[in-house]
XYZ file of C-alpha atoms in Angstrom:
394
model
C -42.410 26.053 -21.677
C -39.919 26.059 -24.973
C -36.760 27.435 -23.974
C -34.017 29.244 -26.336
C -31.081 27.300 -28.066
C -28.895 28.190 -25.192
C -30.267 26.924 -22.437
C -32.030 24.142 -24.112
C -29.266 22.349 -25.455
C -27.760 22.005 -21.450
C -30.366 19.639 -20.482
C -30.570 17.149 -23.498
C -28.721 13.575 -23.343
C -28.876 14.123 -19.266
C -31.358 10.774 -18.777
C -30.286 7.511 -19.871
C -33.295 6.104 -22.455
C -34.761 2.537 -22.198
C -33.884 0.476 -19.241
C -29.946 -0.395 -18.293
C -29.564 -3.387 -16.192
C -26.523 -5.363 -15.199
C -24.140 -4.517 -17.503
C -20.986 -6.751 -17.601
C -18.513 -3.597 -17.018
C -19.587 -0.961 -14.317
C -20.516 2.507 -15.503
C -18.116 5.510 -14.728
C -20.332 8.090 -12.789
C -18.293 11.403 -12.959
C -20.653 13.776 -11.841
C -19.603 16.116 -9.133
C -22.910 16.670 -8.204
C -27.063 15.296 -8.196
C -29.842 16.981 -7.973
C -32.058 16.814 -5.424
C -35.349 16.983 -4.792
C -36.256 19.005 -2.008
C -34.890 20.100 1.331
C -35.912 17.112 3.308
C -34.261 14.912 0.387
C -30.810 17.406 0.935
C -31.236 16.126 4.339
C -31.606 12.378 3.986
C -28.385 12.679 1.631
C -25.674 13.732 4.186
C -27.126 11.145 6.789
C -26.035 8.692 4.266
C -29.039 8.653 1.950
C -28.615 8.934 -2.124
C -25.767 10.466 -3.564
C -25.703 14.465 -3.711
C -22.113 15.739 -3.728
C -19.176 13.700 -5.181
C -16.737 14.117 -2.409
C -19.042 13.286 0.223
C -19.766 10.038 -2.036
C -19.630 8.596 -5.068
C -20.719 5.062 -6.757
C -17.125 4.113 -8.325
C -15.633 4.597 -5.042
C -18.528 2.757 -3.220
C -18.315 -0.171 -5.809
C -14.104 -0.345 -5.059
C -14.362 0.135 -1.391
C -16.918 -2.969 -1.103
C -14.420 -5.658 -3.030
C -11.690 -4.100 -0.943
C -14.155 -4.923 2.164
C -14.600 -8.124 0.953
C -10.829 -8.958 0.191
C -9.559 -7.632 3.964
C -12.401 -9.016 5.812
C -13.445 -5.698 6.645
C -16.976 -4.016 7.506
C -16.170 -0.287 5.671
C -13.486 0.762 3.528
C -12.349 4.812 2.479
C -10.906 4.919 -0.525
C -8.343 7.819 -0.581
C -6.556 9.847 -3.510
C -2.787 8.115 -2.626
C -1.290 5.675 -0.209
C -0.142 8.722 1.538
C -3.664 10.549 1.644
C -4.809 6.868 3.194
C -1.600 7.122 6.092
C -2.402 10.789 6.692
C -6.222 10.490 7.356
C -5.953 7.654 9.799
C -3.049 9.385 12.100
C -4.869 12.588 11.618
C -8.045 11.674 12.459
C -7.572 8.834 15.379
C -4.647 11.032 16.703
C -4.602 14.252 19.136
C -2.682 16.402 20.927
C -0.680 14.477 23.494
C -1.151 11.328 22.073
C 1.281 8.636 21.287
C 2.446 6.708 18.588
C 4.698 3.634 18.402
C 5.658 3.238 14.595
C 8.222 0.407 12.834
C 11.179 1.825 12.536
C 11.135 -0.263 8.935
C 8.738 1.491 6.778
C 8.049 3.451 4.230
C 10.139 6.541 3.656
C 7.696 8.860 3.439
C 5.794 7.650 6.628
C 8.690 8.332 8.417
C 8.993 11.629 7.286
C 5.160 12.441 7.599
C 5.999 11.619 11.509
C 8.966 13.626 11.898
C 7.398 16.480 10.117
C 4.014 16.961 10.837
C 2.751 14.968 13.686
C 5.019 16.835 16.445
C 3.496 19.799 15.235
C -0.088 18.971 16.626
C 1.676 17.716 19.753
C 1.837 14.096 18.771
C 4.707 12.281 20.052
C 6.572 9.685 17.700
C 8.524 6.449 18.627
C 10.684 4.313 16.106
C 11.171 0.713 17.460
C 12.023 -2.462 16.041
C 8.765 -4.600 15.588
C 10.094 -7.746 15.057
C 11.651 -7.377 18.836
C 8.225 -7.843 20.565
C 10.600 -6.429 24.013
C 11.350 -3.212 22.587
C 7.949 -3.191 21.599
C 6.675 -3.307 24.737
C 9.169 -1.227 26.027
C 7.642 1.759 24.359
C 4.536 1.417 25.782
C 3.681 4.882 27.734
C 0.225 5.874 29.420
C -0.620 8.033 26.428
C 0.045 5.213 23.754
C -2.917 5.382 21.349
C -1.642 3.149 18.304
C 1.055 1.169 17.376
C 1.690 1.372 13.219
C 3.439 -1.535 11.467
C 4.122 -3.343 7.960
C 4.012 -6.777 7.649
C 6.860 -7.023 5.101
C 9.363 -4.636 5.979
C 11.245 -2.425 3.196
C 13.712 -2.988 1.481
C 14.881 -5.882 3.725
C 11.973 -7.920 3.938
C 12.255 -8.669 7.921
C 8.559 -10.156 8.898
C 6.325 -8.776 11.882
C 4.321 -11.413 13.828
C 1.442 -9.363 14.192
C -0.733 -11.906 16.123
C 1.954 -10.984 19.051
C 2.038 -7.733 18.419
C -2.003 -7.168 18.530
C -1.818 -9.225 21.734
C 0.223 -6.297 23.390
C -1.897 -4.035 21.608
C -5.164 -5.565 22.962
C -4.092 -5.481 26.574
C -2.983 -1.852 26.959
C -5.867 -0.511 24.608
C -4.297 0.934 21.594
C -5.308 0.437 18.427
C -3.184 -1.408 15.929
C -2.634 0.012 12.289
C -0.980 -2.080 9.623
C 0.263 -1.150 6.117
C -0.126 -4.428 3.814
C 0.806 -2.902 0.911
C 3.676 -5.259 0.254
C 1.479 -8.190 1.154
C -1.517 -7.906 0.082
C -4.722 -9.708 1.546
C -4.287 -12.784 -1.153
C -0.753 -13.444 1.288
C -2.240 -12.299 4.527
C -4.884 -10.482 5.840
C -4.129 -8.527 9.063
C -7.974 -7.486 10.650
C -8.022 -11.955 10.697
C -4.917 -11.716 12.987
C -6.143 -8.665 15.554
C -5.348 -5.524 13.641
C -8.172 -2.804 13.497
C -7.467 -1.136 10.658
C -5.316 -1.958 7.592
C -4.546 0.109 4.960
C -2.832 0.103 1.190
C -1.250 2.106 -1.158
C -3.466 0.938 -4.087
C -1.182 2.537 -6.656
C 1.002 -1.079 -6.324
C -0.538 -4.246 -6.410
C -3.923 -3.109 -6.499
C -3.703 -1.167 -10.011
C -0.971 -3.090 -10.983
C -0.378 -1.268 -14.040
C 1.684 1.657 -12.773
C -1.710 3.797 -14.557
C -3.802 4.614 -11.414
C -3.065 6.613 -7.723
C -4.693 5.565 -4.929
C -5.212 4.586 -1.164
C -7.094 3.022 1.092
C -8.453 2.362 4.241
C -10.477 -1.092 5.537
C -11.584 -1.558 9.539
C -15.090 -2.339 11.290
C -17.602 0.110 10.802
C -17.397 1.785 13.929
C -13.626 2.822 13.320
C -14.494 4.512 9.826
C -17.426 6.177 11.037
C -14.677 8.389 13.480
C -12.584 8.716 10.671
C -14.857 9.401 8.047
C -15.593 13.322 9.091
C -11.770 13.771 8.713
C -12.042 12.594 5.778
C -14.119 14.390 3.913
C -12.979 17.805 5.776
C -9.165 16.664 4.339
C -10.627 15.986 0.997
C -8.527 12.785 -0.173
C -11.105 11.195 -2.046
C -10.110 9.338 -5.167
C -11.742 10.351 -8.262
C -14.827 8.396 -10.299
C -12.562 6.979 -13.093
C -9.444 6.315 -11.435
C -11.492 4.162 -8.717
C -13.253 2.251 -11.962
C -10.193 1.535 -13.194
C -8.879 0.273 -9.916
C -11.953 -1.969 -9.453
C -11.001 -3.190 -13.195
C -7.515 -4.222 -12.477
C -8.759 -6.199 -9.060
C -10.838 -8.822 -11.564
C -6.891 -9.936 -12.361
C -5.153 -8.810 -8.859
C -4.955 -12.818 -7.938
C -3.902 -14.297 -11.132
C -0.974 -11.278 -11.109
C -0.019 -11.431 -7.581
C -0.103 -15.592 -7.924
C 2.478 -15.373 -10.200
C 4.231 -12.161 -9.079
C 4.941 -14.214 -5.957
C 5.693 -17.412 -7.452
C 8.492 -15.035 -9.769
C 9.787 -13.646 -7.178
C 11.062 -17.340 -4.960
C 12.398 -18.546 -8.266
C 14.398 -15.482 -8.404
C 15.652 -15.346 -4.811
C 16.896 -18.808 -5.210
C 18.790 -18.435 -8.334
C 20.122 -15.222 -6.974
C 21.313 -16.802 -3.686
C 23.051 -18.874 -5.841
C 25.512 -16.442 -8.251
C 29.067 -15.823 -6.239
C 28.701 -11.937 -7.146
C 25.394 -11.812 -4.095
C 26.401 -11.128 -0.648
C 22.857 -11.602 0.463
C 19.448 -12.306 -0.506
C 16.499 -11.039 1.446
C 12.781 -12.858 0.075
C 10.852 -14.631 3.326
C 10.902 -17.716 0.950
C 14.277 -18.544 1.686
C 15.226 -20.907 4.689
C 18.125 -18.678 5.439
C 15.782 -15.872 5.597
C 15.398 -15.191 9.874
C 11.605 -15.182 9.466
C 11.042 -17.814 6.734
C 9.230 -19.712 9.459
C 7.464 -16.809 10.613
C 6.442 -16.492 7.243
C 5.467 -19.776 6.402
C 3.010 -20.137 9.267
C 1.942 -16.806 8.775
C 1.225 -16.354 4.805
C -0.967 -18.144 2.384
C 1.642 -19.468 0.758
C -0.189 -20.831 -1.963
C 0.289 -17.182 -3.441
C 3.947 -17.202 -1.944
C 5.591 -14.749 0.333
C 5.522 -11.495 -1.599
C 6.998 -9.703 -4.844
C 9.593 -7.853 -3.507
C 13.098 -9.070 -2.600
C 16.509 -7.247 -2.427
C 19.851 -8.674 -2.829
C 23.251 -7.204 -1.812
C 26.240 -7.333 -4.026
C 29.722 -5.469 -3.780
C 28.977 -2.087 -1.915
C 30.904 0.175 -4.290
C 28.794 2.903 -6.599
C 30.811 1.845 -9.611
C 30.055 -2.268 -9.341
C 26.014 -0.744 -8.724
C 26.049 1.212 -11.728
C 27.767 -1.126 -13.794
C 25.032 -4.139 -12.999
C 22.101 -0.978 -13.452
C 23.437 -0.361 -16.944
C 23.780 -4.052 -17.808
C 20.135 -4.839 -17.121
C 18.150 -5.179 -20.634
C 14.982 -6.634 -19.834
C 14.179 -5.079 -16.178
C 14.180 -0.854 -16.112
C 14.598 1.404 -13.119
C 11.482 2.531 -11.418
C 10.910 4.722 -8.684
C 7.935 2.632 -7.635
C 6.623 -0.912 -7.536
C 4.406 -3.343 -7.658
C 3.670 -3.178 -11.726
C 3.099 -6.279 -13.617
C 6.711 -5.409 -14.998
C 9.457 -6.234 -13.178
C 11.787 -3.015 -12.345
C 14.215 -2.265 -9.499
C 15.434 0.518 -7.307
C 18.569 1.655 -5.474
C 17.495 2.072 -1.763
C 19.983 3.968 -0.985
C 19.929 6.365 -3.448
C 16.145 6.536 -2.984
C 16.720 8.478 0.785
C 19.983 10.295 0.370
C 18.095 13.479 0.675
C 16.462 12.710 3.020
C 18.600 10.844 5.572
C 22.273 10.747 6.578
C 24.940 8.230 5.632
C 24.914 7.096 9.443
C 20.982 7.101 9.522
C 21.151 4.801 5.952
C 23.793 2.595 7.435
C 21.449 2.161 10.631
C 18.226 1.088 8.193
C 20.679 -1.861 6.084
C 20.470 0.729 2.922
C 23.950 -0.689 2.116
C 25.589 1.082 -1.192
C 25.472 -2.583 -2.875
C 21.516 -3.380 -1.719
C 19.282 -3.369 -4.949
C 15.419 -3.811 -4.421
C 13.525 -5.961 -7.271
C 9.777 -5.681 -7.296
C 8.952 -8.841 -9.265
C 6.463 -8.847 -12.031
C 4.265 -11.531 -13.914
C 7.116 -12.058 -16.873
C 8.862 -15.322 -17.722
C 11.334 -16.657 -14.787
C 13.361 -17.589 -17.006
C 13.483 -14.517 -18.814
C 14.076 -12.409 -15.361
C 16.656 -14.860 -14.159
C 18.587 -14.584 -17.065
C 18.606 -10.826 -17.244
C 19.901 -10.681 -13.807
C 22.563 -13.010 -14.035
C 24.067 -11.610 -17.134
C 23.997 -8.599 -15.547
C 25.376 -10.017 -12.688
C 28.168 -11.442 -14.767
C 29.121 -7.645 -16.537
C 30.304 -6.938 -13.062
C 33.822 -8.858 -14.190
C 34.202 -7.131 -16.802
C-alpha cells in the first residue's frame, strides 16, 4: 500500500540495515516503548519476556544493573533515578504499617530526614542508635523490628561499622540488614560477602564519578528484588536510557579512580595530621583513628580505606572562611565523590535542618571541614591545603 508524505516519512530509518554485532561501546536504546506482536506476546512481556514499556524495563539499565551485580556479589540489581529514589524504594517497599526500623544515627542527612518525615506517616516507627556500639544496638531490638539500616563509613566523621557483628544480631532475631556503601564502594568492601541482604548506592558519587550523571541503586539476591520490584515500578524511580549508559561508561575506569582516590586521600590525612593549625583528623587510615583496625581487617586495603576524610581546625566561622577563601586548587561542592577534589562545611550543610544542640550531638563542629579526595596530584592537594592552612595566621 503507498502511503502519503506524512505518514510515510514516520516509519523510515526505524530498522537498523545490515547486521550489528558486538560493538566495542554499547548502544543507547531510548525508546519509551516496542512494539509488540500480538496479545499473547503483550503477555509474555510483563512476565519478564522482551522489552515492551521503558519503565517496566529497559536494556541500558539491564546492561548497568548486571556489572553492578557482578561488582556487589549480588543476584539482581534496580537501578533507580537518585540515591534517594534507591533509599526510598527499599523502606517503602520492605516496610509496613507497624513495622520497625533501627537506623545509624550517622548517616546521610537526607535519610534522616526521609525517616522523620515520611515513614511515621505510614505508621513506621524510627530508631537512631549508635552502630558502632553493638549494645545499643541490640538494645533496640523490639518484636516488630523488621530491618536494621547502616553505612559502613560514617559521615562526616568516618567512624567504621563492623557489619559482620552487626548481621550476626540481625540474623538471629530475623530482620533484614540494609547497608548504604556509597562511601565505600565494593572495590573497599562489599557488604552482601559479610551478611547484609541488600546494599545499596548513590551512583551519582563514585560510580559516575564525573559529577555528570544522577543515579541509585539497589543489589540483593533475587528473591529480595522480586518483593521490591512491584514498588518499584508503581513509584516510578527508574533511571533513564542515557544516563544509565553513561554510568556503565564511567564503571570501565571506577577502579583505576577509586585506586587512586583512596591512595590520595591517606597521603592527605597524614600530612594533615601533621600541620599545628588541625585539631583532628578523621580517615580510617590513620592509627589514631578508633577503628583503623576495624578497618584494616575489614577493607581491601589494596584500594585503601575510602576518599573522604574531615579534619577539624579552630571552631570559629571567621578562621573557616578564611582557610575556604584561601583554597586555589580544591572548590566548594555540595556533593562528592568527583574525580576532583572539593570540600564541604558540615555544618553549614544541616543548619536548616537541625539545631545547634542536635549539630553539636552529630560532631558537626563549626571548625570540621569534609574533603572528598579526587584522582589529582598529592602533591598538588597537599600543598593547596597547607597553604591554606597557613593563611589562617595571617
Amino acid at each position: 500500500m503507498a502511503y502519503k508524505l506524512d505518514t510515510e516519512v514516520l516509519y523510515q530509518g526505524t530498522t537498523p540495515q545490515g547486521i550489528i554485532r558486538n560493538p566495542e561501546s554499547p548502544a543507547i536504546y531510548p525508546a519509551s516503548a516496542y512494539i509488540l506482536e500480538n496479545r499473547e506476546d503483550y503477555m509474555f512481556a510483563d512476565k519478564g519476556g522482551r522489552y515492551y514499556y521503558n519503565r517496566t524495563a529497559n536494556p541500558n539499565r539491564d546492561e548497568l544493573g548486571a556489572a553492578i551485580s557482578f561488582l556487589e556479589k549480588g543476584e539482581k540489581t534496580l537501578i533507580c533515578s537518585s540515591g534517594m529514589a534507591a533509599i526510598s524504594t527499599v523502606l517503602l517497599s520492605l516496610l509496613k504499617c507497624g513495622d520497625h526500623i533501627v537506623m545509624s544515627k550517622a548517616i546521610y542527612g537526607e535519610t534522616i530526614e526521609l525517616a522523620e518525615m515520611i515513614l511515621p506517616g505510614f505508621g513506621i516507627e524510627v530508631s537512631f542508635v549508635d552502630f558502632t556500639n553493638l549494645e545499643e544496638v541490640k538494645a533496640a531490638v523490639r518484636k516488630n523490628t523488621k530491618m536494621f539500616y547502616t553505612e559502613i563509613i560514617a559521615n562526616p566523621l568516618t567512624l567504621v561499622t563492623d557489619l559482620e557483628a552487626i548481621t550476626a544480631v540481625a540474623r538471629e532475631k530475623n530482620i533484614l540488614t540494609v547497608v548504604d556503601s556509597t562511601f565505600t564502594t565494593p572495590f573497599v568492601y562489599r557488604p552482601l560477602e559479610h551478611g547484609a541482604d541488600l546494599v545499596l548506592h548513590s551512583m551519582t558519587k563514585y560510580f559516575g564519578g564525573h559529577s555528570d550523571i544522577t543515579g541509585g541503586s539497589l543489589t540483593a539476591s533475587g528473591a529480595l528484588i522480586d518483593r521490591i520490584y512491584p514498588k518499584y515500578l508503581l513509584l516510578g524511580c527508574c533511571l533513564d536510557p542515557v544516563t544509565s549508559w553513561m554510568t556503565l561508561r564511567s564503571i570501565k575506569t571506577m577502579s583505576m579512580r577509586v585506586r587512586a582516590q583512596n591512595q590520595n586521600a591517606i597521603l592527605i590525612a597524614q600530612a594533615l595530621a601533621k600541620d599545628p593549625h588541625v585539631k583532628a583528623v578523621y580517615h580510617p587510615s590513620l592509627p589514631e583513628h578508633p577503628h583503623h583496625d576495624l578497618a584494616s581487617r575489614m577493607f581491601d586495603t589494596d584500594y585503601g580505606y575510602g576518599a573522604m576524610l574531615s579534619f577539624r581546625i579552630e571552631d570559629k566561622r571567621e578562621k573557616v572562611d578564611r582557610f575556604m577563601e584561601s583554597l586555589k586548587l580544591i572548590c566548594y561542592l555540595g556533593t562528592l565523590g568527583g574525580i576532583r577534589t572539593t570540600f564541604t562545611h558540615p555544618r553549614t550543610a544541616f543548619i536548616n535542618n537541625f539545631s545547634a544542640e542536635e549539630l553539636d550531638r552529630m560532631g558537626l563542629a563549626e571548625g570540621l571541614i569534609r574533603i572528598s579526595v579526587g584522582a589529582e596530584d598529592s602533591r598538588d592537594l597537599i600543598e593547596d591545603l597547607l597553604q591554606a592552612l597557613a593563611a589562617l595566621d595571617s
